[in-house]
CSV table of C-alpha atoms and ligand atoms in Angstrom, one decimal:
chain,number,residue,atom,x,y,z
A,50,UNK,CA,111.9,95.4,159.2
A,51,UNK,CA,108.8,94.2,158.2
A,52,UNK,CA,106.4,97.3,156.5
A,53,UNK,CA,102.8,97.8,156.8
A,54,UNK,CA,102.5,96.7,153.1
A,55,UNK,CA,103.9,93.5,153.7
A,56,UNK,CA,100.9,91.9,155.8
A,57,UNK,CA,98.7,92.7,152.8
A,58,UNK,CA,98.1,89.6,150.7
A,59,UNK,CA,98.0,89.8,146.8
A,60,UNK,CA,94.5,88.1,147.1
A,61,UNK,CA,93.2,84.6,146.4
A,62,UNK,CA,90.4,86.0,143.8
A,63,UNK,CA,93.4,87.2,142.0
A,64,UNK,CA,95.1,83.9,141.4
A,65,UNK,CA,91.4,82.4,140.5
A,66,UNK,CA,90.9,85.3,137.9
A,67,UNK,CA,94.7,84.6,136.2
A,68,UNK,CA,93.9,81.1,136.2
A,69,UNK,CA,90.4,81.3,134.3
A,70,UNK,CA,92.5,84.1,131.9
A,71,UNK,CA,94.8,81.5,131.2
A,72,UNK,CA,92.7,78.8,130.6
A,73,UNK,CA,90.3,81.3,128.4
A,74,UNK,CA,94.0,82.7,126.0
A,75,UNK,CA,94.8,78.8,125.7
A,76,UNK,CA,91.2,78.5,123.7
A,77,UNK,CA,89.3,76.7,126.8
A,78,UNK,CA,85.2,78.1,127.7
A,79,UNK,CA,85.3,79.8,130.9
A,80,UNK,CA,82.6,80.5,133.1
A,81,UNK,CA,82.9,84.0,135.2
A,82,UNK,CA,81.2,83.5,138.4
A,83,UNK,CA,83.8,84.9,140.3
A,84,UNK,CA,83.9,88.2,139.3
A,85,UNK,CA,82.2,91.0,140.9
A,86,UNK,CA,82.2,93.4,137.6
A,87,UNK,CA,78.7,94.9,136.1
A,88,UNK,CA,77.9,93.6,132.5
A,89,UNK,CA,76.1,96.3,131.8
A,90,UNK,CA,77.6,99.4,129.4
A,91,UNK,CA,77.4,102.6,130.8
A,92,UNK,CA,74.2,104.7,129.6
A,93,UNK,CA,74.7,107.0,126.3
A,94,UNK,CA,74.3,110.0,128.2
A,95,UNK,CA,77.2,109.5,130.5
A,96,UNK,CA,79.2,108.3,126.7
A,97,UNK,CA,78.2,111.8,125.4
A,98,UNK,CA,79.1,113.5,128.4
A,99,UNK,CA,82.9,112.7,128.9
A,100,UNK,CA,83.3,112.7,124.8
A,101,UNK,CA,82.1,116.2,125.2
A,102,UNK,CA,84.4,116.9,127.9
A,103,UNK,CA,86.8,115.6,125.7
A,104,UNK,CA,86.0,117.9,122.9
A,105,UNK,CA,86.0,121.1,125.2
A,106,UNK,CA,89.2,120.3,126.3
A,107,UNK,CA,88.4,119.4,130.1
A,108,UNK,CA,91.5,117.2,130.7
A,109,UNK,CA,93.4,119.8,132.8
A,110,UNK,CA,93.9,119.5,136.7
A,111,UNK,CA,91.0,119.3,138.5
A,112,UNK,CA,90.1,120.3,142.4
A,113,UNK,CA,91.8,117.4,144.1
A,114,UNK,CA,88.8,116.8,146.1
A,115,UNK,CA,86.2,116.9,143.0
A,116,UNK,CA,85.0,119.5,140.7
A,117,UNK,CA,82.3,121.6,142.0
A,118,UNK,CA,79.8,120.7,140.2
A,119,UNK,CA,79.8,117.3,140.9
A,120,UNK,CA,80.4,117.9,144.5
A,121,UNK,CA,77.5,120.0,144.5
A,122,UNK,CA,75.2,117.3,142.3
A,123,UNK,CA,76.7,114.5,145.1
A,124,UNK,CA,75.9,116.7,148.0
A,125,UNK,CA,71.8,117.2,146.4
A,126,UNK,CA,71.8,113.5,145.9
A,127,UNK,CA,72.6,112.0,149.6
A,128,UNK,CA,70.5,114.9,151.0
A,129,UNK,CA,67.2,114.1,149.1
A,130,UNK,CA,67.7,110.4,147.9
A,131,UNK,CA,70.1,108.7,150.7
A,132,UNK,CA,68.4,111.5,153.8
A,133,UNK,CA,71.7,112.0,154.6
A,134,UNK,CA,72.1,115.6,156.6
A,135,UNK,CA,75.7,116.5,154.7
A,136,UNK,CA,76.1,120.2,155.5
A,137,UNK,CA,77.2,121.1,152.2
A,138,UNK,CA,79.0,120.0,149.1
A,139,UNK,CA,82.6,120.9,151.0
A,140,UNK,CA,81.8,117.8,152.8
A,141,UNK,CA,82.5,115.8,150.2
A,142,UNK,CA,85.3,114.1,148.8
A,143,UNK,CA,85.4,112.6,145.0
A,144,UNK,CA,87.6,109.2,145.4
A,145,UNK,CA,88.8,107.2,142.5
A,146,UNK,CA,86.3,104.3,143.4
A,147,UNK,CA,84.9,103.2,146.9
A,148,UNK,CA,88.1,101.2,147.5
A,149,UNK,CA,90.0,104.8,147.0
A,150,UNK,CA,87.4,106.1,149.6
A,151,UNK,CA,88.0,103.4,151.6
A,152,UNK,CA,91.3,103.7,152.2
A,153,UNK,CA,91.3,107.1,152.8
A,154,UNK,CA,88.6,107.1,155.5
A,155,UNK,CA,90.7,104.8,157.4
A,156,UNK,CA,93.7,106.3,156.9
A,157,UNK,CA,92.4,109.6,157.8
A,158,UNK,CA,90.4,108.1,161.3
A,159,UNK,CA,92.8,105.7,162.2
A,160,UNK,CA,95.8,105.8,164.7
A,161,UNK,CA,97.9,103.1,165.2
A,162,UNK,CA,96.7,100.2,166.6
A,163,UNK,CA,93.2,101.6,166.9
A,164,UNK,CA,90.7,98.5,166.5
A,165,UNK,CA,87.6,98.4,163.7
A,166,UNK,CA,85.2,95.9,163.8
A,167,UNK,CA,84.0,94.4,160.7
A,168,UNK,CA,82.2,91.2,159.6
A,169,UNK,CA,83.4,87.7,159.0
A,170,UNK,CA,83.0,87.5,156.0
A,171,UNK,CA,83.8,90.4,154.4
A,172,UNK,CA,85.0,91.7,151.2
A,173,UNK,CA,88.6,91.1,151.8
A,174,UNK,CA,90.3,95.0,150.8
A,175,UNK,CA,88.3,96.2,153.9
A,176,UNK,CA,90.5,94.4,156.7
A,177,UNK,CA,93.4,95.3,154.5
A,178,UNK,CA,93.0,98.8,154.2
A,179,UNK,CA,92.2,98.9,158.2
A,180,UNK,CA,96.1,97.7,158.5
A,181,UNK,CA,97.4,99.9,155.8
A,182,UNK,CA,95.9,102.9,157.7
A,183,UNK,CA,97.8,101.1,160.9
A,184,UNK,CA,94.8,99.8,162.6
A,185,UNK,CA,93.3,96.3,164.0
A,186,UNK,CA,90.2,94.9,161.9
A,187,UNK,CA,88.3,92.9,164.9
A,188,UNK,CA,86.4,90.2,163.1
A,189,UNK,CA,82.8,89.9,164.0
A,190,UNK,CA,81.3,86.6,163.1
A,191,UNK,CA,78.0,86.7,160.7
A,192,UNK,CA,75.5,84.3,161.1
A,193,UNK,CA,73.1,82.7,159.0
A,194,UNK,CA,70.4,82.5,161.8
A,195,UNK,CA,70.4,86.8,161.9
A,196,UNK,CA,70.3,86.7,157.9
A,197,UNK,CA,73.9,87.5,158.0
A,198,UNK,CA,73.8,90.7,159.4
A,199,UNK,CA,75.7,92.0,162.9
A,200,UNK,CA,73.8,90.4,165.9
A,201,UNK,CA,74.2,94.2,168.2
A,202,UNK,CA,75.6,92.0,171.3
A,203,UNK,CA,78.1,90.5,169.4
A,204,UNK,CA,79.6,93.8,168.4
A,205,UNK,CA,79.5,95.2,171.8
A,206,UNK,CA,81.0,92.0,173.3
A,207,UNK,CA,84.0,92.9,170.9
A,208,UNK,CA,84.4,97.1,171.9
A,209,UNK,CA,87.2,97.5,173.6
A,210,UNK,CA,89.5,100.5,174.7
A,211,UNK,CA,90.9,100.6,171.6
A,212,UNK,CA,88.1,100.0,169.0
A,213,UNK,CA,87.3,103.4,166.9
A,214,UNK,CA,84.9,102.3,164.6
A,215,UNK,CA,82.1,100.1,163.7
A,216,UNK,CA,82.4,98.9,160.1
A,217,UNK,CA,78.9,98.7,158.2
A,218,UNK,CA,78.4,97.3,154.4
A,219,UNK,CA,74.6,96.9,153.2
A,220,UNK,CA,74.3,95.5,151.1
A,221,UNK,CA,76.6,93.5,152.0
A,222,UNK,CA,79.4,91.6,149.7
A,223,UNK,CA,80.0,88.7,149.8
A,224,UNK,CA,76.1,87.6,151.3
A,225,UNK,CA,73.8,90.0,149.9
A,226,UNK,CA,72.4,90.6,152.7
A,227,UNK,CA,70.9,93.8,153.6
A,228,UNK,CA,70.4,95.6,156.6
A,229,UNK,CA,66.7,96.3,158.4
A,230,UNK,CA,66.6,100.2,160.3
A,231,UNK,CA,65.9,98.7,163.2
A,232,UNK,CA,69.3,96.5,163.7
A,233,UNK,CA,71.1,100.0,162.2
A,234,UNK,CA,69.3,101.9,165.1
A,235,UNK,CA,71.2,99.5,167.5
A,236,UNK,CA,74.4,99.6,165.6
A,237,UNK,CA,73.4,103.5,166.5
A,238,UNK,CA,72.9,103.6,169.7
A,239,UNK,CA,75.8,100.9,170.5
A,240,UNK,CA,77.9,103.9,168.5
A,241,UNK,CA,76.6,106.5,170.7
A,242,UNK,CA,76.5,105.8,173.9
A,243,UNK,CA,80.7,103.7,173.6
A,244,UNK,CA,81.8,107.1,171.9
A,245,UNK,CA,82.7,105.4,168.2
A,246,UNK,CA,82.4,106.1,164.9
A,247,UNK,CA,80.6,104.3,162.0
A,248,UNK,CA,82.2,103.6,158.9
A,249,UNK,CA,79.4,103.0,156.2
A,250,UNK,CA,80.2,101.2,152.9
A,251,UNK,CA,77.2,101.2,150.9
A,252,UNK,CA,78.6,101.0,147.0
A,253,UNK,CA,75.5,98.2,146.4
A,254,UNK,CA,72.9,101.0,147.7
A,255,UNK,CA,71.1,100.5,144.2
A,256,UNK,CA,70.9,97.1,143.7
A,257,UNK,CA,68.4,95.9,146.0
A,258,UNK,CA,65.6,92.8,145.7
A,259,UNK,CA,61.9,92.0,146.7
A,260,UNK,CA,60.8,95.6,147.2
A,261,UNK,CA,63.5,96.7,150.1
A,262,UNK,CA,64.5,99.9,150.7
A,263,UNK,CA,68.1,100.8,151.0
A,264,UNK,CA,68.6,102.7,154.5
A,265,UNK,CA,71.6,104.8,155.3
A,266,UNK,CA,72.5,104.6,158.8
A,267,UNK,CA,74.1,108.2,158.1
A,268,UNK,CA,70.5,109.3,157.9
A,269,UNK,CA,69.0,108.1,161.4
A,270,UNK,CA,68.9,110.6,164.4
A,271,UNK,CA,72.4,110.7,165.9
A,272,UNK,CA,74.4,109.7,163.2
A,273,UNK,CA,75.2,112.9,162.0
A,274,UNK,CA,78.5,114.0,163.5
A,275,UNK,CA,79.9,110.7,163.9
A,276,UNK,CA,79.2,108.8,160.4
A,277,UNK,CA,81.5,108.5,156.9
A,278,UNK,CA,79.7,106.7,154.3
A,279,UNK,CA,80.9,106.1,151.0
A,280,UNK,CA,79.7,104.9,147.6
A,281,UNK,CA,80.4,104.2,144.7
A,282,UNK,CA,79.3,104.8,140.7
A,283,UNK,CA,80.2,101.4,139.6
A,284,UNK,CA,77.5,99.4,140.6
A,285,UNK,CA,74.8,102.1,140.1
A,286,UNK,CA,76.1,103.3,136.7
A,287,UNK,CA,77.8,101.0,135.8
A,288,UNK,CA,81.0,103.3,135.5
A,289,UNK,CA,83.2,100.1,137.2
A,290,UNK,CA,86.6,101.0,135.2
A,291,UNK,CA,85.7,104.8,134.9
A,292,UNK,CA,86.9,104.6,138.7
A,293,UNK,CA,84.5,106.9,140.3
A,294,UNK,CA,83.3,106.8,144.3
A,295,UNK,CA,83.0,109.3,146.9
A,296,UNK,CA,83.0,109.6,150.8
A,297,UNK,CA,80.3,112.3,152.6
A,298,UNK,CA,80.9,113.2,156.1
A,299,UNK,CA,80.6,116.4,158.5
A,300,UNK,CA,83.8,115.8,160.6
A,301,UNK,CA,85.4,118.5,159.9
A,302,UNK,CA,88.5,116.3,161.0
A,303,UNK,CA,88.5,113.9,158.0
A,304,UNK,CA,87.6,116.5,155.4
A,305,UNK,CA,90.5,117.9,156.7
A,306,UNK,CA,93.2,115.0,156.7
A,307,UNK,CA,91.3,113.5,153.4
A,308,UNK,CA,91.9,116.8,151.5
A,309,UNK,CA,95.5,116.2,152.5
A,310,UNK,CA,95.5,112.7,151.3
A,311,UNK,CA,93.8,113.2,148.1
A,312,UNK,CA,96.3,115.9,147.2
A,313,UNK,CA,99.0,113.2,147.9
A,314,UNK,CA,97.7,110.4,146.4
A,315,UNK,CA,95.6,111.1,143.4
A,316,UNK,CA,95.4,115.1,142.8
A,317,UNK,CA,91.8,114.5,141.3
A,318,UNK,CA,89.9,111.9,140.0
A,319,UNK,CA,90.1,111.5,136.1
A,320,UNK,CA,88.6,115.0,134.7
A,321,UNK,CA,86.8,113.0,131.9
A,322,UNK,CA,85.2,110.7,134.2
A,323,UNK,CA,84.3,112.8,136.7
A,324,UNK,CA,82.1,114.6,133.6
A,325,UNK,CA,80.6,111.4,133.4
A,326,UNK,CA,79.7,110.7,137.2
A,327,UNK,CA,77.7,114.2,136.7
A,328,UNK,CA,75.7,112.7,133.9
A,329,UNK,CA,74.6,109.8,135.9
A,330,UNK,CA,73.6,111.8,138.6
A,331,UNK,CA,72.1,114.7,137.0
A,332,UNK,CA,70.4,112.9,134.0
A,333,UNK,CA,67.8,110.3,133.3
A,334,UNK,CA,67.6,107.4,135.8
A,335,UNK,CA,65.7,104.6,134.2
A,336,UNK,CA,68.4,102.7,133.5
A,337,UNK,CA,68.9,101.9,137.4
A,338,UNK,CA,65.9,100.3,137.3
A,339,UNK,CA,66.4,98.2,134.6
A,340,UNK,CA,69.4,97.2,135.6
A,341,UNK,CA,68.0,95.9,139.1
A,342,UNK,CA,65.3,94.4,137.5
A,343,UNK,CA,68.1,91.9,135.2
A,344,UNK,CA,69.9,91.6,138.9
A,345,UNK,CA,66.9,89.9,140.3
A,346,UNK,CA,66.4,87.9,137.5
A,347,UNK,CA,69.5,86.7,137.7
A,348,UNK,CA,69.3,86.5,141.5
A,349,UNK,CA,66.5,84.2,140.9
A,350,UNK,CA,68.1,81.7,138.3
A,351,UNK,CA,71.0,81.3,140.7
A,352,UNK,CA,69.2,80.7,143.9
A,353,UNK,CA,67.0,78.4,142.1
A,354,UNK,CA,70.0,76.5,140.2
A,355,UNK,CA,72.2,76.3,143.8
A,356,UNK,CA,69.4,75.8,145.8
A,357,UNK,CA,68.4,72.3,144.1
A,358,UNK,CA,72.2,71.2,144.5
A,359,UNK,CA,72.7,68.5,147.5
A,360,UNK,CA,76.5,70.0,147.3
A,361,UNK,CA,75.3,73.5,148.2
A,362,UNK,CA,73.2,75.4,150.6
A,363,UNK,CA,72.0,78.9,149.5
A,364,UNK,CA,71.7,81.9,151.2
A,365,UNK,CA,68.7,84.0,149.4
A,366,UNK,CA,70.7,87.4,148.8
A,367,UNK,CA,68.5,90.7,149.2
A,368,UNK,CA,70.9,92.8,147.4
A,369,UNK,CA,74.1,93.0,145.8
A,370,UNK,CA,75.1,90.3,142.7
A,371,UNK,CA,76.8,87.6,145.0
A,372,UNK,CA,75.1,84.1,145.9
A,373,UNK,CA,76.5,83.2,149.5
A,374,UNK,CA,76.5,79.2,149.4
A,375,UNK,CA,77.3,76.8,152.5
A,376,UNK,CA,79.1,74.0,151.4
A,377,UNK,CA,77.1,70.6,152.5
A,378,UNK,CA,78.8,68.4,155.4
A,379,UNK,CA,79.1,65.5,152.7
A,380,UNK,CA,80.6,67.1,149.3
A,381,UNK,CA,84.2,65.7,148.8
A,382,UNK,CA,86.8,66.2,145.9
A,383,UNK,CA,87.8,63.4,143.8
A,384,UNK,CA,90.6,63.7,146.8
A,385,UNK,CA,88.1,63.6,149.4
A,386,UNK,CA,88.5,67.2,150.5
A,387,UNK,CA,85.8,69.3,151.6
A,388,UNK,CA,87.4,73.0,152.0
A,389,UNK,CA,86.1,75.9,150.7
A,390,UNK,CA,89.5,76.4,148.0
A,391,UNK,CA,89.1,72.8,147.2
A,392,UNK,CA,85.5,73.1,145.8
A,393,UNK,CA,86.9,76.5,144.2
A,394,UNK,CA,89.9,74.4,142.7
A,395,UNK,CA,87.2,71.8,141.6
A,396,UNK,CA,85.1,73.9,139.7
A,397,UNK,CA,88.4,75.4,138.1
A,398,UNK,CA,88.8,72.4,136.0
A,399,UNK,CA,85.6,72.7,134.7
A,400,UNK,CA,86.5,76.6,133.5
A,401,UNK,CA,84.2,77.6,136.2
A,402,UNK,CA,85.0,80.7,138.6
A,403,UNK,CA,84.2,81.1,142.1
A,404,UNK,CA,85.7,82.7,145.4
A,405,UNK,CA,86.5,80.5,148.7
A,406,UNK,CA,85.0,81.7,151.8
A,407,UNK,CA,87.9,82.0,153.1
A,408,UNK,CA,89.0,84.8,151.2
A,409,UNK,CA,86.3,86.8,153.1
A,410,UNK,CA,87.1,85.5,156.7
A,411,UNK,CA,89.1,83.4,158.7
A,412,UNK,CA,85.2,82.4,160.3
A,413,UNK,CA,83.7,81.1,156.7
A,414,UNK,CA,86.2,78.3,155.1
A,415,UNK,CA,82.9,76.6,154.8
A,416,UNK,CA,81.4,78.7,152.2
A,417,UNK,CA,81.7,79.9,148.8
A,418,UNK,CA,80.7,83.1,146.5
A,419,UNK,CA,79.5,83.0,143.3
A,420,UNK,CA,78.7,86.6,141.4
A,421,UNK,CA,76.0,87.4,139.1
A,422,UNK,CA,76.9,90.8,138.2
A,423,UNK,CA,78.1,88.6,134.0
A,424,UNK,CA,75.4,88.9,131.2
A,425,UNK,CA,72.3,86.7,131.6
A,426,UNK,CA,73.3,84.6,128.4
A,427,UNK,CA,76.6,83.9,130.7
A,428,UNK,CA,74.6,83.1,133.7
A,429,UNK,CA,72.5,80.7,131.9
A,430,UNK,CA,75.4,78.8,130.6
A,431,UNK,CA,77.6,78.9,133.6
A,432,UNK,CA,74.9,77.2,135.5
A,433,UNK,CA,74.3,74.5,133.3
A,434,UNK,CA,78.1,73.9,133.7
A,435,UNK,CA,77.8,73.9,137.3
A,436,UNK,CA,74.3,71.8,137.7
A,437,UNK,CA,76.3,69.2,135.7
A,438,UNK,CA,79.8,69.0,137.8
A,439,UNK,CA,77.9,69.7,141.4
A,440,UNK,CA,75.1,67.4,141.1
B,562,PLP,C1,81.7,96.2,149.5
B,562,PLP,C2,82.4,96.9,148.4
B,562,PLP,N1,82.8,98.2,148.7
B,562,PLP,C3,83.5,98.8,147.7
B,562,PLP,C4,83.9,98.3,146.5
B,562,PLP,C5,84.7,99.1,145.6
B,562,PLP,O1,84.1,99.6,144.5
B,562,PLP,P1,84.8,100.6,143.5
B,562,PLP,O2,86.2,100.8,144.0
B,562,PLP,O3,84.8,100.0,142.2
B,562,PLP,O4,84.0,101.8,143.6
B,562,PLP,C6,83.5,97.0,146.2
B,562,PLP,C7,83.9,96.4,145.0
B,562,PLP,O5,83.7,95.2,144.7
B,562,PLP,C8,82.8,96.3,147.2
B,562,PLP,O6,82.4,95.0,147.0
């Protein structure tokens, strides 16, 4: 018999990455526009805070669902920064990363078979761990006339008896696009009045362009009692391979079965790191800034670079560190193919990374990501490689 784990893919952006490795350990120049990993190092204060921990010996079992403090520092943070109502820091749950958080949400919502819809595209391990946790990811289609966010009719043509939640990222990986209030008050009210809950993945919430403001649906009138969001320290600090995220809800229900599933899967997040998630949130917070300031920049060399190139049609991202490109009716492989994987496979001979649409959703075989989250220097580079093979 077939299990659950066996409809989970290994992952096309996997077989890219091992690729570009292998071309990079036989001597070649690679270019790393397919990889979704902040270039920044983590701030010295968040260093000197898990070395400390370190030296005072804090590398024993920790609270499986956080240590207090940090619970308590996470719970001040979505209350005053994100508006979120959390009742109190027992609503929260420290994950390792979002994609821990992730799969714990749905595996502590989910029944069998019950449906989620999500966008097309989307960044892949969210449809994956919907079926891990035994549900139904219901694909709903994202198009570039709404700026790539949910059109409200379109997920209410797709409710049915089944569906139990309405999947939300902003920003949003793989577009970068980012959600207005008003379309999250419709998402809402859709929520509301067909009984369902909202599942809000919003680990991009600090990396944000041209002045918008990050809004947490959690935070709107109504939400309260029927919303999970969770987020993530490796995009705002930078903390990527320290492995830190966290969910914050007030159903009682999830705390409950996620408490369980920590225990049983984890037993605590990494003491030493979690020192250092407390750092970033209680100390200095410059550094965010700066680093969203280098994002935009290198939001703008892209866009500019892509959207010059007859091959490519841009999408103008808002947030996140991804470029969302159409793929123009006439570009053809020396073969004459136009799919997404074979402009991916093209660009691979050149050393240059990128990730099909396809990877995101059966609906966008006619796109393709590149990431900007790689030093500027490396950005600089990597489109002069790219203007030269594309154009
Ligand atoms: C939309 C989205 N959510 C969550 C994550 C997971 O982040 P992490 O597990 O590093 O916290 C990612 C990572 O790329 C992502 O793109």
């Amino acid at each position: 018999m077939e299990s659950i784990v066996d409809k989970i893919s290994f992952g096309g952006i996997v077989a890219i990455r091992d690729s570009l490795l292998k071309m990079q350990s036989e001597g070649k120049k690679v270019y790393r526009l397919e990889s979704g990993d902040p270039s920044f190092d983590i701030p010295p204060h968040v260093r000197d805070a898990m070395i400390e921990a370190l030296m005072k010996g804090y590398t024993h079992y920790t609270e499986s669902t956080g240590i207090r403090l940090l619970r308590q520092a996470i719970h001040r943070k979505v209350v005053e920064e994100n508006k979120i109502p959390i009742k109190d820091h027992d609503h929260v749950l420290v994950t390792n990363g979002a994609m821990h958080g992730l799969y714990v949400t749905f595996r502590a919502l989910l029944l069998p078979g019950d449906e989620v819809i999500i966008p097309d595209p989307m960044w892949t391990e969210i449809a994956d761990n919907v079926r891990l946790a035994g549900g139904v990811p219901v694909r709903c289609i994202l198009k570039p006339e709404n700026d790539f966010v949910y059109d409200p009719a379109d997920v209410e043509s797709l409710i049915t008896s089944k569906t139990k939640a309405i999947f939300i990222n902003t920003p949003h990986n793989p577009t970068g696009a980012v959600y207005p209030k008003k379309i999250l008050e419709e998402i809402l009210e859709i929520a509301i009045r067909r009984k369902l809950y909202i599942v809000s993945d919003e680990a991009y919430e600090h990396i944000i362009y041209d002045g918008l403001k990050h809004v947490s649906i959690g935070s709107l009138p109504g939400a309260e009692d029927r919303t999970i969001t969770i987020f993530s320290a490796s995009k705002s600090f930078a903390m990527s391979g320290l492995r830190i995220g966290y969910i914050v809800t007030n159903i009682d229900k999830i705390i409950e079965r996620g408490k369980k599933l920590l225990r049983c899967t984890i037993n605590g997040v990494n003491s030493v790191a979690q020192y250092g998630a407390l750092a970033a949130l209680n100390g200095p917070k410059d550094y965010i800034e700066e680093m969203r300031r280098e994002y935009q920049h290198r939001r703008d060399m892209i866009y500019e670079v892509t959207s010059r190139l007859k091959s490519l049609k841009p999408f103008k991202p808002r947030g996140a560190f991804y470029i969302w490109c159409r793929i123009s009716d006439d570009w053809r492989d020396s073969e004459g193919n136009r799919s997404d994987w074979a402009m991916t496979n093209y660009l691979l001979k050149f050393g240059l990374g990128s990730t099909p649409g396809s990877e995101f959703g059966p609906a966008s075989s006619e796109y393709i990501r590149f990431s900007f989250s790689c030093a500027t220097s490396h950005l600089a580079e990597s489109l002069e490689v790219l203007k030269q093979v594309l154009e």
